[in-house]
Short mmCIF file of N, CA and C in Angstrom, two decimals:
data_model
loop_
_atom_site.label_atom_id
_atom_site.label_comp_id
_atom_site.label_asym_id
_atom_site.label_seq_id
_atom_site.Cartn_x
_atom_site.Cartn_y
_atom_site.Cartn_z
N MET A 1 58.25 -11.10 7.97
CA MET A 1 57.73 -11.12 6.62
C MET A 1 56.73 -12.25 6.51
N LYS A 2 55.59 -11.95 5.90
CA LYS A 2 54.55 -12.95 5.77
C LYS A 2 54.91 -13.99 4.72
N LYS A 3 54.56 -15.20 5.03
CA LYS A 3 54.79 -16.31 4.10
C LYS A 3 53.70 -16.25 3.03
N VAL A 4 54.10 -16.37 1.79
CA VAL A 4 53.17 -16.34 0.67
C VAL A 4 53.38 -17.59 -0.16
N LYS A 5 52.33 -18.36 -0.35
CA LYS A 5 52.40 -19.50 -1.25
C LYS A 5 51.94 -19.00 -2.60
N LYS A 6 52.72 -19.27 -3.64
CA LYS A 6 52.39 -18.69 -4.93
C LYS A 6 52.78 -19.61 -6.06
N ALA A 7 52.11 -19.41 -7.17
CA ALA A 7 52.47 -20.07 -8.42
C ALA A 7 52.35 -19.01 -9.49
N PHE A 8 53.46 -18.65 -10.08
CA PHE A 8 53.45 -17.65 -11.13
C PHE A 8 53.60 -18.31 -12.47
N LEU A 9 52.83 -17.83 -13.44
CA LEU A 9 53.09 -18.23 -14.81
C LEU A 9 54.46 -17.70 -15.19
N LEU A 10 54.70 -16.49 -14.82
CA LEU A 10 56.02 -15.88 -14.93
C LEU A 10 55.96 -14.64 -14.06
N SER A 11 57.04 -14.31 -13.48
CA SER A 11 57.02 -13.17 -12.59
C SER A 11 57.95 -12.08 -13.06
N SER A 12 57.36 -10.94 -13.32
CA SER A 12 58.13 -9.72 -13.53
C SER A 12 57.92 -8.81 -12.33
N PHE A 13 57.35 -9.35 -11.26
CA PHE A 13 57.03 -8.55 -10.10
C PHE A 13 58.31 -8.23 -9.33
N LEU A 14 58.83 -7.02 -9.49
CA LEU A 14 60.10 -6.66 -8.88
C LEU A 14 59.96 -5.64 -7.77
N ALA A 15 58.77 -5.10 -7.59
CA ALA A 15 58.59 -4.07 -6.58
C ALA A 15 57.27 -4.27 -5.87
N LEU A 16 57.19 -3.81 -4.65
CA LEU A 16 55.94 -3.86 -3.93
C LEU A 16 55.04 -2.74 -4.40
N ALA A 17 53.76 -2.98 -4.38
CA ALA A 17 52.81 -1.97 -4.84
C ALA A 17 52.52 -0.98 -3.73
N GLY A 18 52.43 0.28 -4.10
CA GLY A 18 52.06 1.32 -3.16
C GLY A 18 50.56 1.47 -3.13
N CYS A 19 49.96 1.40 -1.97
CA CYS A 19 48.50 1.42 -1.88
C CYS A 19 47.93 2.80 -1.59
N GLY A 20 48.71 3.72 -1.05
CA GLY A 20 48.15 4.99 -0.67
C GLY A 20 48.54 6.13 -1.58
N ALA A 21 49.53 5.93 -2.42
CA ALA A 21 50.02 6.98 -3.31
C ALA A 21 49.15 7.04 -4.57
N PRO A 22 49.24 8.14 -5.31
CA PRO A 22 48.50 8.20 -6.56
C PRO A 22 49.02 7.18 -7.55
N PRO A 23 48.19 6.77 -8.51
CA PRO A 23 48.65 5.79 -9.50
C PRO A 23 49.81 6.34 -10.31
N PRO A 24 50.65 5.44 -10.85
CA PRO A 24 51.79 5.90 -11.63
C PRO A 24 51.35 6.67 -12.86
N VAL A 25 52.13 7.66 -13.22
CA VAL A 25 51.85 8.45 -14.40
C VAL A 25 51.87 7.53 -15.62
N GLY A 26 50.90 7.69 -16.49
CA GLY A 26 50.90 6.94 -17.74
C GLY A 26 49.99 5.74 -17.74
N ILE A 27 49.59 5.23 -16.59
CA ILE A 27 48.69 4.09 -16.57
C ILE A 27 47.36 4.53 -15.96
N ASN A 28 46.34 4.49 -16.77
CA ASN A 28 44.99 4.80 -16.33
C ASN A 28 44.43 3.56 -15.63
N LEU A 29 43.93 3.73 -14.41
CA LEU A 29 43.44 2.59 -13.65
C LEU A 29 42.24 1.90 -14.32
N ASP A 30 41.36 2.68 -14.93
CA ASP A 30 40.22 2.07 -15.63
C ASP A 30 40.70 1.24 -16.82
N LYS A 31 41.67 1.76 -17.55
CA LYS A 31 42.23 1.03 -18.69
C LYS A 31 42.94 -0.24 -18.22
N ALA A 32 43.67 -0.14 -17.10
CA ALA A 32 44.36 -1.32 -16.55
C ALA A 32 43.36 -2.37 -16.10
N LYS A 33 42.27 -1.94 -15.48
CA LYS A 33 41.23 -2.89 -15.02
C LYS A 33 40.57 -3.57 -16.22
N LEU A 34 40.26 -2.83 -17.25
CA LEU A 34 39.65 -3.41 -18.45
C LEU A 34 40.61 -4.42 -19.10
N PHE A 35 41.88 -4.05 -19.19
CA PHE A 35 42.90 -4.96 -19.73
C PHE A 35 42.98 -6.23 -18.88
N ALA A 36 43.06 -6.07 -17.55
CA ALA A 36 43.18 -7.22 -16.65
C ALA A 36 41.94 -8.11 -16.71
N ASP A 37 40.77 -7.51 -16.86
CA ASP A 37 39.55 -8.32 -17.00
C ASP A 37 39.64 -9.23 -18.22
N GLY A 38 40.19 -8.72 -19.32
CA GLY A 38 40.38 -9.54 -20.52
C GLY A 38 41.39 -10.66 -20.29
N VAL A 39 42.47 -10.35 -19.58
CA VAL A 39 43.48 -11.37 -19.25
C VAL A 39 42.86 -12.43 -18.35
N ALA A 40 42.09 -12.00 -17.34
CA ALA A 40 41.45 -12.95 -16.43
C ALA A 40 40.51 -13.88 -17.18
N LEU A 41 39.78 -13.34 -18.14
CA LEU A 41 38.88 -14.17 -18.95
C LEU A 41 39.67 -15.19 -19.77
N ASP A 42 40.78 -14.75 -20.37
CA ASP A 42 41.64 -15.69 -21.11
C ASP A 42 42.18 -16.78 -20.18
N TYR A 43 42.58 -16.40 -18.97
CA TYR A 43 43.05 -17.39 -18.00
C TYR A 43 41.93 -18.34 -17.62
N PHE A 44 40.76 -17.77 -17.34
CA PHE A 44 39.59 -18.56 -16.96
C PHE A 44 39.24 -19.58 -18.04
N ASP A 45 39.31 -19.14 -19.30
CA ASP A 45 38.98 -20.01 -20.44
C ASP A 45 40.16 -20.87 -20.90
N ASN A 46 41.30 -20.77 -20.23
CA ASN A 46 42.52 -21.50 -20.61
C ASN A 46 42.89 -21.20 -22.07
N ASN A 47 42.79 -19.93 -22.43
CA ASN A 47 42.97 -19.48 -23.81
C ASN A 47 44.36 -18.89 -24.00
N SER A 48 45.35 -19.75 -24.16
CA SER A 48 46.72 -19.28 -24.33
C SER A 48 46.94 -18.61 -25.69
N VAL A 49 46.13 -18.94 -26.68
CA VAL A 49 46.28 -18.34 -28.02
C VAL A 49 46.00 -16.84 -27.98
N ASP A 50 44.92 -16.43 -27.31
CA ASP A 50 44.62 -15.00 -27.19
C ASP A 50 45.44 -14.31 -26.12
N LEU A 51 45.87 -15.06 -25.11
CA LEU A 51 46.64 -14.47 -24.02
C LEU A 51 48.08 -14.17 -24.43
N TYR A 52 48.68 -15.04 -25.21
CA TYR A 52 50.10 -14.89 -25.55
C TYR A 52 50.47 -13.52 -26.15
N PRO A 53 49.70 -12.99 -27.11
CA PRO A 53 50.08 -11.69 -27.68
C PRO A 53 50.06 -10.53 -26.68
N LYS A 54 49.42 -10.72 -25.53
CA LYS A 54 49.35 -9.66 -24.52
C LYS A 54 50.58 -9.62 -23.62
N LEU A 55 51.45 -10.64 -23.71
CA LEU A 55 52.63 -10.70 -22.84
C LEU A 55 53.63 -9.61 -23.17
N ASP A 56 54.24 -9.04 -22.14
CA ASP A 56 55.28 -8.04 -22.41
C ASP A 56 56.55 -8.76 -22.88
N ILE A 57 57.51 -7.98 -23.34
CA ILE A 57 58.70 -8.53 -23.97
C ILE A 57 59.50 -9.42 -23.00
N GLY A 58 59.56 -9.06 -21.73
CA GLY A 58 60.27 -9.87 -20.75
C GLY A 58 59.58 -11.22 -20.53
N PHE A 59 58.28 -11.20 -20.50
CA PHE A 59 57.48 -12.41 -20.34
C PHE A 59 57.70 -13.33 -21.55
N ARG A 60 57.68 -12.74 -22.74
CA ARG A 60 57.86 -13.53 -23.98
C ARG A 60 59.27 -14.11 -24.09
N SER A 61 60.24 -13.51 -23.42
CA SER A 61 61.59 -14.08 -23.47
C SER A 61 61.67 -15.39 -22.69
N GLN A 62 60.71 -15.64 -21.83
CA GLN A 62 60.68 -16.86 -21.03
C GLN A 62 59.65 -17.88 -21.55
N VAL A 63 58.57 -17.39 -22.12
CA VAL A 63 57.49 -18.23 -22.66
C VAL A 63 57.42 -17.90 -24.14
N HIS A 64 57.93 -18.78 -24.98
CA HIS A 64 58.21 -18.45 -26.38
C HIS A 64 57.05 -18.50 -27.34
N ASN A 65 55.96 -19.17 -26.97
CA ASN A 65 54.80 -19.24 -27.87
C ASN A 65 53.58 -19.65 -27.07
N ALA A 66 52.43 -19.64 -27.73
CA ALA A 66 51.17 -19.97 -27.04
C ALA A 66 51.19 -21.40 -26.52
N GLY A 67 51.87 -22.31 -27.20
CA GLY A 67 51.97 -23.70 -26.74
C GLY A 67 52.73 -23.80 -25.42
N ASP A 68 53.84 -23.06 -25.32
CA ASP A 68 54.60 -23.03 -24.06
C ASP A 68 53.74 -22.44 -22.94
N LEU A 69 53.01 -21.37 -23.25
CA LEU A 69 52.15 -20.73 -22.26
C LEU A 69 51.05 -21.70 -21.80
N LYS A 70 50.49 -22.44 -22.71
CA LYS A 70 49.44 -23.41 -22.36
C LYS A 70 49.98 -24.47 -21.40
N LYS A 71 51.19 -24.94 -21.61
CA LYS A 71 51.79 -25.93 -20.71
C LYS A 71 51.91 -25.37 -19.29
N VAL A 72 52.32 -24.12 -19.19
CA VAL A 72 52.46 -23.50 -17.87
C VAL A 72 51.08 -23.31 -17.24
N MET A 73 50.11 -22.84 -18.03
CA MET A 73 48.75 -22.66 -17.52
C MET A 73 48.16 -24.00 -17.06
N ASP A 74 48.40 -25.06 -17.81
CA ASP A 74 47.92 -26.39 -17.42
C ASP A 74 48.55 -26.85 -16.11
N HIS A 75 49.83 -26.52 -15.92
CA HIS A 75 50.52 -26.87 -14.67
C HIS A 75 49.88 -26.14 -13.48
N ILE A 76 49.59 -24.86 -13.65
CA ILE A 76 48.95 -24.08 -12.59
C ILE A 76 47.58 -24.67 -12.27
N ARG A 77 46.83 -25.04 -13.29
CA ARG A 77 45.50 -25.65 -13.08
C ARG A 77 45.62 -26.98 -12.36
N ALA A 78 46.66 -27.76 -12.66
CA ALA A 78 46.85 -29.04 -11.98
C ALA A 78 47.13 -28.82 -10.49
N LEU A 79 47.87 -27.76 -10.17
CA LEU A 79 48.20 -27.47 -8.77
C LEU A 79 47.01 -26.90 -8.00
N TYR A 80 46.32 -25.93 -8.60
CA TYR A 80 45.32 -25.15 -7.85
C TYR A 80 43.89 -25.35 -8.32
N GLY A 81 43.70 -26.11 -9.37
CA GLY A 81 42.36 -26.39 -9.86
C GLY A 81 41.94 -25.44 -10.97
N LYS A 82 40.92 -25.84 -11.66
CA LYS A 82 40.34 -25.04 -12.73
C LYS A 82 39.56 -23.88 -12.10
N PRO A 83 39.76 -22.66 -12.60
CA PRO A 83 39.01 -21.54 -12.04
C PRO A 83 37.50 -21.73 -12.26
N VAL A 84 36.75 -21.48 -11.21
CA VAL A 84 35.29 -21.57 -11.28
C VAL A 84 34.70 -20.16 -11.32
N SER A 85 35.29 -19.25 -10.53
CA SER A 85 34.85 -17.85 -10.54
C SER A 85 35.99 -16.96 -10.06
N TYR A 86 35.89 -15.70 -10.42
CA TYR A 86 36.84 -14.70 -9.94
C TYR A 86 36.10 -13.38 -9.83
N ASP A 87 36.39 -12.63 -8.79
CA ASP A 87 35.76 -11.33 -8.55
C ASP A 87 36.83 -10.31 -8.25
N PHE A 88 36.72 -9.14 -8.87
CA PHE A 88 37.68 -8.06 -8.63
C PHE A 88 37.71 -7.72 -7.15
N LYS A 89 38.92 -7.54 -6.63
CA LYS A 89 39.09 -7.14 -5.23
C LYS A 89 39.68 -5.74 -5.11
N VAL A 90 40.86 -5.51 -5.72
CA VAL A 90 41.53 -4.23 -5.54
C VAL A 90 42.60 -4.05 -6.62
N ALA A 91 42.97 -2.81 -6.85
CA ALA A 91 44.11 -2.49 -7.72
C ALA A 91 45.19 -1.86 -6.85
N THR A 92 46.43 -2.30 -7.03
CA THR A 92 47.58 -1.70 -6.37
C THR A 92 48.57 -1.31 -7.47
N TYR A 93 49.53 -0.48 -7.15
CA TYR A 93 50.40 0.03 -8.20
C TYR A 93 51.75 0.42 -7.65
N GLY A 94 52.67 0.58 -8.57
CA GLY A 94 54.03 0.96 -8.20
C GLY A 94 54.89 1.11 -9.43
N ASN A 95 56.19 1.03 -9.24
CA ASN A 95 57.15 1.16 -10.33
C ASN A 95 58.22 0.09 -10.20
N HIS A 96 58.58 -0.50 -11.33
CA HIS A 96 59.73 -1.40 -11.39
C HIS A 96 60.97 -0.54 -11.63
N ALA A 97 62.07 -0.92 -11.01
CA ALA A 97 63.34 -0.27 -11.30
C ALA A 97 63.93 -0.96 -12.54
N THR A 98 64.16 -0.19 -13.59
CA THR A 98 64.77 -0.73 -14.80
C THR A 98 65.99 0.09 -15.15
N GLU A 99 66.79 -0.41 -16.08
CA GLU A 99 67.99 0.31 -16.50
C GLU A 99 67.66 1.68 -17.08
N SER A 100 66.49 1.79 -17.72
CA SER A 100 66.11 3.07 -18.34
C SER A 100 65.27 3.94 -17.41
N GLY A 101 65.14 3.53 -16.15
CA GLY A 101 64.37 4.32 -15.18
C GLY A 101 63.13 3.56 -14.72
N PRO A 102 62.31 4.20 -13.89
CA PRO A 102 61.15 3.52 -13.34
C PRO A 102 60.13 3.17 -14.44
N LYS A 103 59.55 1.98 -14.31
CA LYS A 103 58.51 1.54 -15.24
C LYS A 103 57.25 1.26 -14.42
N PRO A 104 56.18 2.05 -14.64
CA PRO A 104 54.98 1.89 -13.83
C PRO A 104 54.24 0.58 -14.11
N PHE A 105 53.56 0.09 -13.08
CA PHE A 105 52.71 -1.08 -13.23
C PHE A 105 51.47 -0.93 -12.35
N VAL A 106 50.44 -1.66 -12.71
CA VAL A 106 49.24 -1.77 -11.90
C VAL A 106 48.96 -3.26 -11.72
N ASP A 107 48.80 -3.68 -10.47
CA ASP A 107 48.41 -5.05 -10.15
C ASP A 107 46.92 -5.06 -9.89
N ILE A 108 46.21 -5.89 -10.61
CA ILE A 108 44.78 -6.07 -10.41
C ILE A 108 44.60 -7.42 -9.71
N TRP A 109 43.94 -7.39 -8.58
CA TRP A 109 43.74 -8.58 -7.75
C TRP A 109 42.29 -9.04 -7.83
N TYR A 110 42.12 -10.35 -7.99
CA TYR A 110 40.79 -10.96 -8.01
C TYR A 110 40.74 -12.05 -6.94
N ILE A 111 39.61 -12.17 -6.27
CA ILE A 111 39.36 -13.30 -5.38
C ILE A 111 39.02 -14.48 -6.28
N LEU A 112 39.69 -15.60 -6.06
CA LEU A 112 39.57 -16.74 -6.96
C LEU A 112 38.88 -17.91 -6.25
N LYS A 113 38.03 -18.60 -6.98
CA LYS A 113 37.46 -19.88 -6.55
C LYS A 113 37.82 -20.89 -7.63
N THR A 114 38.33 -22.05 -7.22
CA THR A 114 38.66 -23.09 -8.18
C THR A 114 37.87 -24.35 -7.83
N ASP A 115 37.98 -25.35 -8.70
CA ASP A 115 37.30 -26.61 -8.39
C ASP A 115 38.01 -27.39 -7.29
N LYS A 116 39.15 -26.88 -6.80
CA LYS A 116 39.86 -27.51 -5.68
C LYS A 116 39.79 -26.68 -4.39
N TYR A 117 39.63 -25.36 -4.51
CA TYR A 117 39.69 -24.48 -3.35
C TYR A 117 38.52 -23.51 -3.33
N PRO A 118 37.99 -23.23 -2.12
CA PRO A 118 36.86 -22.30 -2.02
C PRO A 118 37.27 -20.85 -2.31
N LYS A 119 36.28 -20.05 -2.58
CA LYS A 119 36.49 -18.63 -2.84
C LYS A 119 37.20 -17.99 -1.65
N GLY A 120 38.27 -17.27 -1.95
CA GLY A 120 39.01 -16.56 -0.92
C GLY A 120 40.27 -17.24 -0.43
N ASP A 121 40.45 -18.53 -0.75
CA ASP A 121 41.69 -19.19 -0.37
C ASP A 121 42.86 -18.72 -1.24
N TYR A 122 42.56 -18.41 -2.49
CA TYR A 122 43.58 -17.97 -3.45
C TYR A 122 43.14 -16.70 -4.16
N PHE A 123 44.13 -15.97 -4.66
CA PHE A 123 43.89 -14.74 -5.40
C PHE A 123 44.59 -14.85 -6.75
N LEU A 124 43.98 -14.25 -7.75
CA LEU A 124 44.58 -14.13 -9.07
C LEU A 124 45.12 -12.70 -9.17
N LYS A 125 46.41 -12.58 -9.45
CA LYS A 125 47.06 -11.27 -9.57
C LYS A 125 47.52 -11.09 -11.01
N ILE A 126 47.06 -10.02 -11.62
CA ILE A 126 47.42 -9.71 -13.01
C ILE A 126 48.11 -8.36 -13.02
N GLN A 127 49.30 -8.32 -13.62
CA GLN A 127 50.06 -7.08 -13.64
C GLN A 127 50.04 -6.47 -15.04
N ALA A 128 49.51 -5.25 -15.12
CA ALA A 128 49.50 -4.49 -16.36
C ALA A 128 50.69 -3.52 -16.35
N VAL A 129 51.46 -3.54 -17.43
CA VAL A 129 52.60 -2.63 -17.57
C VAL A 129 52.47 -1.88 -18.88
N GLU A 130 53.11 -0.73 -18.95
CA GLU A 130 53.14 -0.01 -20.22
C GLU A 130 54.00 -0.78 -21.21
N ALA A 131 53.49 -0.95 -22.41
CA ALA A 131 54.28 -1.58 -23.47
C ALA A 131 55.44 -0.65 -23.82
N ASP A 132 56.60 -1.21 -24.03
CA ASP A 132 57.76 -0.39 -24.36
C ASP A 132 57.52 0.41 -25.63
N GLY A 133 57.57 1.73 -25.50
CA GLY A 133 57.43 2.62 -26.64
C GLY A 133 56.03 2.68 -27.24
N ALA A 134 55.01 2.27 -26.49
CA ALA A 134 53.65 2.27 -27.03
C ALA A 134 52.68 2.85 -26.00
N THR A 135 51.46 3.08 -26.44
CA THR A 135 50.44 3.64 -25.56
C THR A 135 49.49 2.58 -25.03
N PHE A 136 49.72 1.32 -25.35
CA PHE A 136 48.85 0.27 -24.85
C PHE A 136 49.53 -0.48 -23.71
N LEU A 137 48.78 -1.39 -23.09
CA LEU A 137 49.30 -2.15 -21.95
C LEU A 137 49.68 -3.56 -22.37
N ASP A 138 50.64 -4.11 -21.65
CA ASP A 138 51.05 -5.50 -21.82
C ASP A 138 50.90 -6.21 -20.48
N LEU A 139 50.93 -7.53 -20.55
CA LEU A 139 50.87 -8.36 -19.35
C LEU A 139 52.28 -8.57 -18.82
N GLY A 140 52.57 -8.00 -17.66
CA GLY A 140 53.88 -8.14 -17.05
C GLY A 140 54.01 -9.38 -16.20
N GLY A 141 52.90 -9.91 -15.72
CA GLY A 141 52.92 -11.11 -14.90
C GLY A 141 51.52 -11.52 -14.50
N ILE A 142 51.38 -12.78 -14.21
CA ILE A 142 50.10 -13.31 -13.74
C ILE A 142 50.44 -14.40 -12.74
N GLY A 143 49.70 -14.45 -11.65
CA GLY A 143 49.99 -15.44 -10.64
C GLY A 143 48.77 -15.82 -9.83
N VAL A 144 48.82 -17.00 -9.26
CA VAL A 144 47.83 -17.48 -8.31
C VAL A 144 48.54 -17.53 -6.97
N LEU A 145 48.01 -16.81 -5.98
CA LEU A 145 48.69 -16.68 -4.68
C LEU A 145 47.73 -16.90 -3.53
N ASN A 146 48.29 -17.35 -2.41
CA ASN A 146 47.54 -17.32 -1.16
C ASN A 146 48.45 -16.81 -0.06
N PHE A 147 47.88 -16.56 1.09
CA PHE A 147 48.62 -15.94 2.20
C PHE A 147 48.33 -16.72 3.47
N PRO A 148 49.05 -17.84 3.70
CA PRO A 148 48.75 -18.69 4.85
C PRO A 148 48.96 -18.02 6.20
N ASP A 149 49.76 -16.96 6.25
CA ASP A 149 49.99 -16.25 7.52
C ASP A 149 49.08 -15.04 7.70
N GLY A 150 48.09 -14.91 6.82
CA GLY A 150 47.15 -13.80 6.92
C GLY A 150 47.22 -12.88 5.72
N LEU A 151 46.08 -12.33 5.35
CA LEU A 151 45.99 -11.45 4.20
C LEU A 151 46.65 -10.11 4.46
N PRO A 152 47.30 -9.55 3.44
CA PRO A 152 47.77 -8.16 3.57
C PRO A 152 46.55 -7.25 3.72
N THR A 153 46.74 -6.13 4.33
CA THR A 153 45.65 -5.19 4.59
C THR A 153 44.86 -4.86 3.33
N TYR A 154 45.53 -4.64 2.22
CA TYR A 154 44.85 -4.22 1.00
C TYR A 154 43.97 -5.31 0.38
N LEU A 155 44.08 -6.56 0.86
CA LEU A 155 43.22 -7.64 0.35
C LEU A 155 42.09 -7.99 1.31
N LYS A 156 42.04 -7.34 2.45
CA LYS A 156 40.98 -7.64 3.43
C LYS A 156 39.69 -6.94 3.06
#
């Protein structure tokens, strides 16, 4: 198993993404990419006020308000630096196992450059999930990751 160095704002990532299968029913990849682009911009701008309402219910149970989210975002920036640029790399997808059955997700990956690390050392991963009982998307997780033992095939 490859070693992954990571810092998650919060992780709801419970399943590996399938790269060759069709996207999960119910999540449009274009809609997920547009949603993730907005989340990435909020992260880039350190905008916890606009980012907080996008969190899914599980995420909100751990991060109770925009102030709590800002503290976590500031911690990530202290570790990995302030984002300087990010470029879309790939979308992967899968399903979380939940008590009520599978819950689809789409992970949108961006190549990240920070004021501490060059472009390509770290990746920004944003997970879009279906909002419970709604037709819009929520943020299931966001993380800054690197792969010291080598990139997975889907990120090359």
